[in-house]
Tab-separated table of C-alpha atoms and ligand atoms in Angstrom:
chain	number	residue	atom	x	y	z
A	6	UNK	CA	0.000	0.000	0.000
A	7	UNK	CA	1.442	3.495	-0.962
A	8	UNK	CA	2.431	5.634	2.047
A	9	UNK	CA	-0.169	7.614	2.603
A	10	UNK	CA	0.118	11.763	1.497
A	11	UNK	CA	-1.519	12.941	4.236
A	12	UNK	CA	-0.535	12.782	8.149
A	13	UNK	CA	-1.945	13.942	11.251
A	14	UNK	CA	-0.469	14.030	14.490
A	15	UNK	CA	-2.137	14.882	17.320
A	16	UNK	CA	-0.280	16.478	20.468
A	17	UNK	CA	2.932	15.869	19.641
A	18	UNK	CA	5.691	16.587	22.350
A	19	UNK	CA	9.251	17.091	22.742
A	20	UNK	CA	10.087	15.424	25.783
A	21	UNK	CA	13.979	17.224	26.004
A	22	UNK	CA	14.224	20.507	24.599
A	23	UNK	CA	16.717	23.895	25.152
A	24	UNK	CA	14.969	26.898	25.034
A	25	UNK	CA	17.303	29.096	26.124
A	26	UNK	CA	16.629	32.705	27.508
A	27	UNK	CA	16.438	36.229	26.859
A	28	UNK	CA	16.309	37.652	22.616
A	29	UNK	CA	16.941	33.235	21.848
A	30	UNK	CA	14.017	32.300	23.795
A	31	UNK	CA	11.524	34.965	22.065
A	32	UNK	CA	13.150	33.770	18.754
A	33	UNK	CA	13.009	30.180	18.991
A	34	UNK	CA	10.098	29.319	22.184
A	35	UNK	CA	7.489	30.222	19.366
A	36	UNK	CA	8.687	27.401	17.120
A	37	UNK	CA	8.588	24.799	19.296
A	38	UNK	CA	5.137	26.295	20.390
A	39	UNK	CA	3.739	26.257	16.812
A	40	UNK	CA	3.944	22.938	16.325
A	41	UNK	CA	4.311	21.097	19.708
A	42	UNK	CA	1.583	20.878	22.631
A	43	UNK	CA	3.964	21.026	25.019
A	44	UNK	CA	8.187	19.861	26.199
A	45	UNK	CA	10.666	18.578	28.801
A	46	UNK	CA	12.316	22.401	29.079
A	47	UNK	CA	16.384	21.569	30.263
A	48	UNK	CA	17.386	23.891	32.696
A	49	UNK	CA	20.752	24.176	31.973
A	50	UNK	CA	20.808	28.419	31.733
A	51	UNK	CA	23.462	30.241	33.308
A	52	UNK	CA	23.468	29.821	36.222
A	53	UNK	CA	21.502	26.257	36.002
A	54	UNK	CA	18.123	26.693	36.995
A	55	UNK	CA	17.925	25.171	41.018
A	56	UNK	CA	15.551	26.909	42.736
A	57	UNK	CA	12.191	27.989	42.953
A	58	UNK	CA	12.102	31.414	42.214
A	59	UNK	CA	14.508	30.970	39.519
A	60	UNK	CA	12.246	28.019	38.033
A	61	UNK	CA	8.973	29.974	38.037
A	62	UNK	CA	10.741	32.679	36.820
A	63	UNK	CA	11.999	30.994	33.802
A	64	UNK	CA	8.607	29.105	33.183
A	65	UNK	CA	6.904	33.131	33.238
A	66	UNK	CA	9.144	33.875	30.152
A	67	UNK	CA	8.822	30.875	28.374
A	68	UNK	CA	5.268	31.601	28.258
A	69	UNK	CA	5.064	35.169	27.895
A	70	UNK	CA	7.551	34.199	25.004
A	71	UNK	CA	5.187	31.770	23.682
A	72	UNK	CA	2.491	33.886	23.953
A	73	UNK	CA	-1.397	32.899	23.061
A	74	UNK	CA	-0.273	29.641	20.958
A	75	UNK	CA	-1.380	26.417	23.056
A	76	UNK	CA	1.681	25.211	24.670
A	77	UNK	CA	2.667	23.462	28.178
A	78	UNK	CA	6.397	23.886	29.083
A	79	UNK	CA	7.428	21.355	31.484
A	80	UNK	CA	9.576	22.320	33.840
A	81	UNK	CA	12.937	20.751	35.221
A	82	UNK	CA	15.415	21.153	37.655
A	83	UNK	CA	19.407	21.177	37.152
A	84	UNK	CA	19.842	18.362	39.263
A	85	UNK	CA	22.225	18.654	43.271
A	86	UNK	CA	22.711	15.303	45.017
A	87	UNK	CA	21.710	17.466	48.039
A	88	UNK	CA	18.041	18.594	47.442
A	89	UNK	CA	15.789	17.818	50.420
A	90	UNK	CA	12.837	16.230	50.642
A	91	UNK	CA	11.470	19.595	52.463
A	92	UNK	CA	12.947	21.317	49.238
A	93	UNK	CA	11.649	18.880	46.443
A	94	UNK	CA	8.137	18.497	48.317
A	95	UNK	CA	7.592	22.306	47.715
A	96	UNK	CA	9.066	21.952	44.017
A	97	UNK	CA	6.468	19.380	43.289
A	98	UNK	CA	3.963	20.789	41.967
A	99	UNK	CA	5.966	23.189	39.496
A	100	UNK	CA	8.112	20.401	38.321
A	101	UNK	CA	7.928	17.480	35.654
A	102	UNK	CA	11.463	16.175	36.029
A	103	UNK	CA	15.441	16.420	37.214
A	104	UNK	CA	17.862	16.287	34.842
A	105	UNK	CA	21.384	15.060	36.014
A	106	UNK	CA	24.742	16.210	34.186
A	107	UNK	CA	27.633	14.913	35.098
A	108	UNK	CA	30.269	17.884	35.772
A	109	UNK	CA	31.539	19.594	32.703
A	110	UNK	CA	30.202	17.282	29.845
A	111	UNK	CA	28.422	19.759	27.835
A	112	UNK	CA	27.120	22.828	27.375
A	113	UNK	CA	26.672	24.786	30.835
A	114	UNK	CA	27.049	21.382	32.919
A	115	UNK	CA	29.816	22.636	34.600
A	116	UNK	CA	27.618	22.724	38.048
A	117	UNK	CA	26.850	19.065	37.681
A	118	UNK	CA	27.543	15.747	39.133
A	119	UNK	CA	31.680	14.609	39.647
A	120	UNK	CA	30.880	11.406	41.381
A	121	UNK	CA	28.429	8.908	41.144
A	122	UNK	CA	29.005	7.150	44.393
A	123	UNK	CA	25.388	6.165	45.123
A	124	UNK	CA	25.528	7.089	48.702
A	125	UNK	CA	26.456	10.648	47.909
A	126	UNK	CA	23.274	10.615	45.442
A	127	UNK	CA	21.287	9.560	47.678
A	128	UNK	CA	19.569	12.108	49.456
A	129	UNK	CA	18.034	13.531	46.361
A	130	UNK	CA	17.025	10.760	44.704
A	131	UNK	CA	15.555	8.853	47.657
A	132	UNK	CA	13.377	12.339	47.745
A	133	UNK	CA	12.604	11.970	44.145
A	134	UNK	CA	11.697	8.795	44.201
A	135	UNK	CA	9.059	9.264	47.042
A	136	UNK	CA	7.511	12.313	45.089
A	137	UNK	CA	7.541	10.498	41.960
A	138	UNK	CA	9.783	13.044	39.994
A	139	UNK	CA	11.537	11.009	37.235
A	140	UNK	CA	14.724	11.648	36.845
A	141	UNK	CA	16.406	12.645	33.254
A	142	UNK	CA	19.888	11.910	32.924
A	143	UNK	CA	23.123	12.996	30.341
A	144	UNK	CA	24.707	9.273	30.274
A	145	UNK	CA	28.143	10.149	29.691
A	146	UNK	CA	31.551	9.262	31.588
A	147	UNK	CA	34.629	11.820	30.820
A	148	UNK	CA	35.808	8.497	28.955
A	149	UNK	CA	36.757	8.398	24.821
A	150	UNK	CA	34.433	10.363	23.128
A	151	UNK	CA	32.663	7.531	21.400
A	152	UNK	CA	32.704	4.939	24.077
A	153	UNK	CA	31.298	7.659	26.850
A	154	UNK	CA	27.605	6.735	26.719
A	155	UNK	CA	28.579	2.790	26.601
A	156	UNK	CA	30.789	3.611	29.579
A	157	UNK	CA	27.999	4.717	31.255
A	158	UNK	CA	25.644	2.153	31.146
A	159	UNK	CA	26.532	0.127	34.472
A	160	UNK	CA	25.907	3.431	36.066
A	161	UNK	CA	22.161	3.545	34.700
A	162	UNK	CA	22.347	-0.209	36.057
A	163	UNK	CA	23.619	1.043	39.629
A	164	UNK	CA	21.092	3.654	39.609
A	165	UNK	CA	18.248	1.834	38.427
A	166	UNK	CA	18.667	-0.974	41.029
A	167	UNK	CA	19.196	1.256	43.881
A	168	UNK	CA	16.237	2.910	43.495
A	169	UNK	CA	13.825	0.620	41.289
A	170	UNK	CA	10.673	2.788	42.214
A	171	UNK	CA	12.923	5.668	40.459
A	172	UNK	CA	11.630	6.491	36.838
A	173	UNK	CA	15.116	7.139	35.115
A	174	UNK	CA	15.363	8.592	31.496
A	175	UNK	CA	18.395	7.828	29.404
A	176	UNK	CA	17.932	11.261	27.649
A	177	UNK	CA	19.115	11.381	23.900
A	178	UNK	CA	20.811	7.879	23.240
A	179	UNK	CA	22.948	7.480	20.795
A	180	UNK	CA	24.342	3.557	21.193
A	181	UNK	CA	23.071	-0.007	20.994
A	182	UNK	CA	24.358	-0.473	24.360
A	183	UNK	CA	21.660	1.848	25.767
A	184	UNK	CA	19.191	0.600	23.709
A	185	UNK	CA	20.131	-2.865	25.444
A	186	UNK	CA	19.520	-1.299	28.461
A	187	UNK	CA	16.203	-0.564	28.160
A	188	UNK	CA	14.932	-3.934	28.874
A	189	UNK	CA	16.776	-5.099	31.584
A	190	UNK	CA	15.054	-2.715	33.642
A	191	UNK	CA	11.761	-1.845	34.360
A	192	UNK	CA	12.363	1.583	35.867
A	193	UNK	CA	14.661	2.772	32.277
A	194	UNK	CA	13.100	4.802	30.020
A	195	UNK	CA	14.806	6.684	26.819
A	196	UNK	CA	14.623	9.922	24.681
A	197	UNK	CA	15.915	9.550	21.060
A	198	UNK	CA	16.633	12.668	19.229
A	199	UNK	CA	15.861	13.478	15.382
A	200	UNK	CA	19.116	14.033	14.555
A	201	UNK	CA	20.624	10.600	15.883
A	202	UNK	CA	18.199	8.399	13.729
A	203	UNK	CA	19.411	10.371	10.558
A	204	UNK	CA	23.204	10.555	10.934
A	205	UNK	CA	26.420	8.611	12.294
A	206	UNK	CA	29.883	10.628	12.931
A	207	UNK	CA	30.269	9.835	9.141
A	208	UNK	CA	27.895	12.888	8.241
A	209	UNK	CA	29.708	14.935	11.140
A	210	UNK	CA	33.239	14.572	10.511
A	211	UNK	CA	33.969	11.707	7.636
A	212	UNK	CA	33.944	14.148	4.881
A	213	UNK	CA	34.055	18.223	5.057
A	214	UNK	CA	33.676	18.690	9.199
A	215	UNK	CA	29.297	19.528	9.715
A	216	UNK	CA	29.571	21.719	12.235
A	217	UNK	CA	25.715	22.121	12.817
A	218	UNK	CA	25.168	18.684	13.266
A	219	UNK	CA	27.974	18.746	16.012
A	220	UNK	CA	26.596	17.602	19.289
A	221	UNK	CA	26.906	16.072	22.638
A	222	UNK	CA	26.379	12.603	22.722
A	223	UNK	CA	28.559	12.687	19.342
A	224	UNK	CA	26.750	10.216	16.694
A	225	UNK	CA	27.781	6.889	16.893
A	226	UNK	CA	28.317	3.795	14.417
A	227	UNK	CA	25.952	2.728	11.501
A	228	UNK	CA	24.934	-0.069	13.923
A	229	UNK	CA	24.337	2.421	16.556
A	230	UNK	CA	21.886	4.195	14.408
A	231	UNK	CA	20.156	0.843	12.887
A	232	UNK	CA	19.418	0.134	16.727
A	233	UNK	CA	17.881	3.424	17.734
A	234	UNK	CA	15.697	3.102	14.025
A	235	UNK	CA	14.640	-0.323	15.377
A	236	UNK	CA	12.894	1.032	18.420
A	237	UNK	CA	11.680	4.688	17.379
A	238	UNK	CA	10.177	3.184	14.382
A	239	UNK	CA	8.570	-0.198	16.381
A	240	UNK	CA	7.405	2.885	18.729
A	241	UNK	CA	9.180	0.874	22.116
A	242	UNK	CA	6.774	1.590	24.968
A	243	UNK	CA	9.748	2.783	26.737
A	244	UNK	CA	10.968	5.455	23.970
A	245	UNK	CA	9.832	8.740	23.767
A	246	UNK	CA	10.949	11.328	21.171
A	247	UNK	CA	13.112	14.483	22.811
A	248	UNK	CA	14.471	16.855	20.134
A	249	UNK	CA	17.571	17.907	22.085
A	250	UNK	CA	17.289	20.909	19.616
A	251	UNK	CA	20.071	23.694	21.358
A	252	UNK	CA	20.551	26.512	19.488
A	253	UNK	CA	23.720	28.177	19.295
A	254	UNK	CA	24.261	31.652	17.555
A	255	UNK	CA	25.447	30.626	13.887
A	256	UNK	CA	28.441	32.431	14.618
A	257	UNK	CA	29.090	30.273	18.006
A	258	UNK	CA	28.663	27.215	15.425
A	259	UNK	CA	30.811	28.132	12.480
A	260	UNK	CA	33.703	28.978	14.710
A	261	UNK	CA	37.314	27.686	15.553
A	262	UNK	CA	35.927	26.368	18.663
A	263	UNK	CA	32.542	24.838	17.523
A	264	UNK	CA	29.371	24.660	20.696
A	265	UNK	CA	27.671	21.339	20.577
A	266	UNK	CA	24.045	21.264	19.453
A	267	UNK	CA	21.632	20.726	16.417
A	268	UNK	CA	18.938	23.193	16.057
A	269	UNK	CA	15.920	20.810	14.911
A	270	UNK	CA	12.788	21.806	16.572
A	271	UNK	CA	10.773	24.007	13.713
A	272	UNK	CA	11.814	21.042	11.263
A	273	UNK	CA	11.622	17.945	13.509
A	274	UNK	CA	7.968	16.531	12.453
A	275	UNK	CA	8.447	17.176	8.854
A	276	UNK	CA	12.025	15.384	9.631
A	277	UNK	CA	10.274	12.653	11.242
A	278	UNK	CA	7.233	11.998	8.662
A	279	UNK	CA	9.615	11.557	6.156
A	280	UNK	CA	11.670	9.277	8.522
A	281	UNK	CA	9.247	7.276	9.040
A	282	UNK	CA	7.743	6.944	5.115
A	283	UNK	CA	11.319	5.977	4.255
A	284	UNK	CA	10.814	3.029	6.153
A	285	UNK	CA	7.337	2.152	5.933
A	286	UNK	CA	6.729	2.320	9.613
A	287	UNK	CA	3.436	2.296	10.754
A	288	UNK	CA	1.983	5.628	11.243
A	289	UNK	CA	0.560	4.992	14.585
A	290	UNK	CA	3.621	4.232	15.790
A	291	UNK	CA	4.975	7.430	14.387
A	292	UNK	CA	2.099	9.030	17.089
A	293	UNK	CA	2.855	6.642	20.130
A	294	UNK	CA	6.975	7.884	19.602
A	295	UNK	CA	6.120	11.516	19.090
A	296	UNK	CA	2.863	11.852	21.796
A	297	UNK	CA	1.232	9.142	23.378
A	298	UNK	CA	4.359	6.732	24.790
A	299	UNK	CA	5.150	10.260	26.795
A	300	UNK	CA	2.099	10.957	27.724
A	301	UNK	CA	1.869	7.624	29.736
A	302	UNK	CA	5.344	7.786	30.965
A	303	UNK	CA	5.226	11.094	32.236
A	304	UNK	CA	1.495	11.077	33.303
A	305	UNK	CA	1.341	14.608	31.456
A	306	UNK	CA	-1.988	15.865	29.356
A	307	UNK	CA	-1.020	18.724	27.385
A	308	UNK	CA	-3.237	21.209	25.350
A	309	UNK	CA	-4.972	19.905	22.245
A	310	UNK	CA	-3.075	19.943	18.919
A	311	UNK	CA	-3.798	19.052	15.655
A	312	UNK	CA	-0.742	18.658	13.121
A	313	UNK	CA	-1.440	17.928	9.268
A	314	UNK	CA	1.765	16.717	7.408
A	315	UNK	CA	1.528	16.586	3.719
A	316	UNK	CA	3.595	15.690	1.409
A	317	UNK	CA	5.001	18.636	-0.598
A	318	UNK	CA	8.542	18.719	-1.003
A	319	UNK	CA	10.267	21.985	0.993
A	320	UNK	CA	13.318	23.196	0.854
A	321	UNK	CA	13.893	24.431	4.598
A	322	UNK	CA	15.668	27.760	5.565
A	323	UNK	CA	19.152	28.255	5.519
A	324	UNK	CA	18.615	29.850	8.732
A	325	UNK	CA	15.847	31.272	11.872
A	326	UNK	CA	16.917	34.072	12.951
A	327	UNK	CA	20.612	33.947	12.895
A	328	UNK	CA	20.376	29.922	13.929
A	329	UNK	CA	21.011	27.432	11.658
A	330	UNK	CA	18.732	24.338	11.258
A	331	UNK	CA	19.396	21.041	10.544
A	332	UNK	CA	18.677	20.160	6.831
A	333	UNK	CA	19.047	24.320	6.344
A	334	UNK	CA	18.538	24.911	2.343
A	335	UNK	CA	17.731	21.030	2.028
A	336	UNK	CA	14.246	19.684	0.516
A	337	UNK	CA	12.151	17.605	3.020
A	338	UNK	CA	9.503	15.300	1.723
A	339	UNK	CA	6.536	16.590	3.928
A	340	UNK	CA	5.616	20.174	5.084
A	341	UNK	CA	3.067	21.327	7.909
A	342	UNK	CA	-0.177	22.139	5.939
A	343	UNK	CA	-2.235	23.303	8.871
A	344	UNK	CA	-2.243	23.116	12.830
A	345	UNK	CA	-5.562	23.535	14.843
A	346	UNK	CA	-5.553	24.057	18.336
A	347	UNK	CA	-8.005	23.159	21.122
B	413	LIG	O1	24.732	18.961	21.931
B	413	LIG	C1	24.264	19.320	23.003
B	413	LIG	N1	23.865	20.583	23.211
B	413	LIG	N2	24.148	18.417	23.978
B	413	LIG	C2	23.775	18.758	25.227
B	413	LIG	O2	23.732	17.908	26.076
B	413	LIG	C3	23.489	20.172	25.562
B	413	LIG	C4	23.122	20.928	24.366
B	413	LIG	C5	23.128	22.422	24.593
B	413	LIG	O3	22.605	22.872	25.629
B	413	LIG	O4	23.634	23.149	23.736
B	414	LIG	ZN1	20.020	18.418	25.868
């Protein structure tokens, strides 16, 4: 049967997404807004976002940014192994999530974790795991750049058998390993960006260096990206889709000392239409990956969204207000035709 020319999604979210702050948030918040019901917002400003104030704060212009357009930004905190259950019980109710960065591993993590001795975890994530806030991790060691997230792994195991109640998201895998990991425990979850089921370091650095499709985790191996096709296309009732999209200045990009980051989110459902026509994957899979697998992971019911795909080949711009997109000046099979809220 032909792949049908028409798609609707409805509700789609990004469940890991940098919006940034100040003149990049009002450029780029209304993007993600336009096409997304809602997202997993990282806090990793400057300073990292750890309080209260500076959490509600943040979540004020995110929405004043936003404006009218239907949109629910969920809200985490920059993750200290010292937050109190006094502390997180107040939080509760104005977060969705914690994500953990190990110190220094990318971009404004240099607040983050340095040692993952359980014990000196602990006291947050007991906390967490009594409120129910699920906890979103950056699985990388300080290791070889491409054996990092693989490196990591036996500390998702540690952590997820320590606390077992604990909902833990591997955010933005990138290996087979990971993918592995999902089933060997109950309480692992995963985020799998756009940009690591279209690429391998071969598109980043095997021919002319890609500097806008430079990011943290680096793409992997071929079979790396075969196994993260396998379960974003099979929809994995553990997967969700989280754009990582982290926009950088285009001068911060094309520069002699390149930031890490690929700016998909105003392309990312065209991106993943085509994704999944290419491969014939069933299109309600395409919705439980992009919408409903979150949904029931994260317990969340955002606003009403309507998204109608069709396919209309569109050459995407070479940049968004001085930030360059993935595909930028490239045709992508299907285009947004119309979006109705509510
Ligand atoms: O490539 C990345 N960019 N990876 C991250 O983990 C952070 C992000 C950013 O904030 O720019
Ligand atoms: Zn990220």
């Amino acid at each position: 049967m032909p792949y049908p020319d028409k798609i609707l999604l409805n509700d789609p979210l990004d469940m890991h997404l940098h919006l940034r702050d100040g003149e990049m948030l009002r450029r780029i918040a209304p993007l993600s807004a336009h096409t997304f019901s809602g997202a997993i917002v990282m806090p990793n400003l400057v300073p990292p976002v750890t309080d209260k104030k500076a959490l509600v704060d943040y979540k004020a212009r995110i929405e004043d940014a936003v404006g009218n357009t239907p949109f629910s930004p969920y809200m985490t905190l920059f993750f200290k192994p010292d937050y109190d259950m006094a502390f997180l019980s107040e939080m509760r109710e104005h977060l969705s999530a914690i994500k953990l960065y190990p110190a220094g591993i990318t971009t404004n993590s240099e607040g983050g974790v340095s040692s993952f001795d359980i014990d000196a975890l602990r006291p947050t994530l007991e906390a967490m795991s009594a409120l129910e806030i699920p906890l979103c991790v950056h699985g990388e060691t300080d290791g070889f750049v491409m054996d990092r997230e693989a490196q990591f792994v036996p500390i998702y195991e540690r952590l997820a058998e320590a606390f077992p109640e604990l909902t833990i998201v591997m955010e933005h895998i990138t290996t087979k390993e990971s993918v592995a990991a999902l089933d060997r425990y109950e309480n692992l979850y995963a985020t799998i960006t756009l940009h690591h089921l279209y690429i391998t370091l071969d598109d980043v650095a095997g021919g002319l260096l890609r500097p806008h499709l430079f990011c943290k985790p680096i793409a992997k191996r071929p079979e790396d990206k075969e196994a993260l096709l396998r379960v974003a296309l099979e929809a994995h009732p553990k997967v969700m889709f989280g754009s990582d999209s982290a926009p950088h200045p285009k001068e911060a990009k094309e520069s002699y000392g390149c930031a890490a980051g690929v700016f998909t989110a105003p392309i990312a459902l065209q991106a993943l239409a085509q994704l999944f026509e290419t491969h014939d994957a069933p299109l309600e899979n395409l919705q439980a990956f992009v919408s409903d697998n979150a949904k029931r992971i994260y317990g969340v019911t955002p606003p009403k969204k309507e998204v109608v795909l069709t396919k209309r080949p569109t050459e995407v711009p070479a940049e968004y207000g001085g930030v360059v997109p993935m595909f930028a000046e490239e045709r992508l099979t299907f285009a947004i035709e119309e979006i109705i809220d509510g």
